[in-house]
C-alpha cells in the first residue's frame, strides 16, 4: 500500500506543485506567497554584497515558465531596491 508521500510527484519533477506556482502556470498563490517571502529574504541579505551570483534553476527539470518567472521577479526586486 502506497503512502501519501509515495503517491506524490517527487519535488524534482516538473509536475510537482512547487514548480507550478507562477501565474502563467497554475497560479498557486498559497505556495507562491511563501516562495516570494523566502526569495525576498534571501535577496535582502544578498544585495548587501556585490559578489553574489544568482542561479535560478539548477539541476531541475522545471518548465521554462518557472525560471522565466523568477528571473523577472529577481530583476524587478533589484530595480525596486536600486540594484542591478
Short mmCIF file of C-alpha atoms in Angstrom, two decimals:
data_model
loop_
_atom_site.label_atom_id
_atom_site.label_comp_id
_atom_site.label_asym_id
_atom_site.label_seq_id
_atom_site.Cartn_x
_atom_site.Cartn_y
_atom_site.Cartn_z
CA UNK A 1 0.00 0.00 0.00
CA UNK A 2 1.43 3.37 -1.05
CA UNK A 3 1.67 6.20 1.42
CA UNK A 4 0.61 9.76 0.65
CA UNK A 5 4.29 10.62 0.24
CA UNK A 6 4.84 7.87 -2.31
CA UNK A 7 1.78 8.96 -4.30
CA UNK A 8 3.07 12.50 -4.71
CA UNK A 9 5.31 13.58 -7.53
CA UNK A 10 8.92 13.93 -6.45
CA UNK A 11 9.86 17.56 -5.82
CA UNK A 12 12.49 17.45 -8.57
CA UNK A 13 9.88 16.65 -11.22
CA UNK A 14 8.28 19.43 -13.26
CA UNK A 15 4.76 18.36 -12.33
CA UNK A 16 5.41 18.85 -8.61
CA UNK A 17 3.21 21.69 -7.25
CA UNK A 18 6.31 23.56 -6.04
CA UNK A 19 7.27 24.29 -9.66
CA UNK A 20 3.76 25.09 -10.85
CA UNK A 21 3.18 28.21 -8.75
CA UNK A 22 3.77 31.05 -11.26
CA UNK A 23 0.65 32.83 -12.54
CA UNK A 24 1.27 31.64 -16.10
CA UNK A 25 1.22 28.01 -14.93
CA UNK A 26 -1.19 27.12 -12.08
CA UNK A 27 -1.16 30.45 -10.23
CA UNK A 28 -0.91 28.71 -6.86
CA UNK A 29 -0.93 31.84 -4.73
CA UNK A 30 -0.78 29.96 -1.41
CA UNK A 31 2.59 28.40 -2.19
CA UNK A 32 3.82 31.35 -4.26
CA UNK A 33 3.29 33.68 -1.29
CA UNK A 34 5.81 31.68 0.77
CA UNK A 35 8.20 31.24 -2.13
CA UNK A 36 8.28 35.01 -2.66
CA UNK A 37 8.76 35.64 1.07
CA UNK A 38 11.75 33.28 1.07
CA UNK A 39 13.27 34.80 -2.07
CA UNK A 40 12.71 38.33 -0.73
CA UNK A 41 14.57 37.47 2.48
CA UNK A 42 17.48 35.92 0.57
CA UNK A 43 17.69 38.92 -1.76
CA UNK A 44 17.53 41.41 1.12
CA UNK A 45 20.63 39.73 2.52
CA UNK A 46 22.43 39.10 -0.77
CA UNK A 47 22.01 42.66 -2.05
CA UNK A 48 24.37 43.80 0.70
CA UNK A 49 27.19 42.19 -1.28
CA UNK A 50 28.36 42.80 -4.82
CA UNK A 51 29.92 39.39 -5.39
CA UNK A 52 26.83 37.16 -5.41
CA UNK A 53 25.82 35.05 -8.39
CA UNK A 54 22.15 34.20 -8.78
CA UNK A 55 21.23 30.79 -10.17
CA UNK A 56 17.52 30.49 -10.74
CA UNK A 57 17.24 26.91 -11.86
CA UNK A 58 19.95 24.37 -11.04
CA UNK A 59 19.65 20.72 -11.96
CA UNK A 60 15.88 20.61 -12.11
CA UNK A 61 13.57 19.65 -14.89
CA UNK A 62 11.21 22.52 -14.14
CA UNK A 63 9.33 24.04 -17.03
CA UNK A 64 10.75 27.21 -18.64
CA UNK A 65 7.93 29.32 -17.15
CA UNK A 66 9.34 28.61 -13.67
CA UNK A 67 12.75 30.07 -14.47
CA UNK A 68 11.33 32.93 -16.52
CA UNK A 69 9.04 33.93 -13.66
CA UNK A 70 11.85 34.00 -11.09
CA UNK A 71 14.34 35.79 -13.36
CA UNK A 72 11.78 38.54 -13.90
CA UNK A 73 10.91 38.59 -10.19
CA UNK A 74 14.56 38.98 -9.12
CA UNK A 75 15.22 41.70 -11.70
CA UNK A 76 12.13 43.67 -10.60
CA UNK A 77 13.05 43.25 -6.93
CA UNK A 78 16.56 44.52 -7.67
CA UNK A 79 15.24 47.51 -9.58
CA UNK A 80 12.93 48.44 -6.70
CA UNK A 81 15.92 48.30 -4.32
CA UNK A 82 18.16 50.29 -6.69
CA UNK A 83 20.39 47.31 -7.51
CA UNK A 84 21.43 45.99 -10.89
#
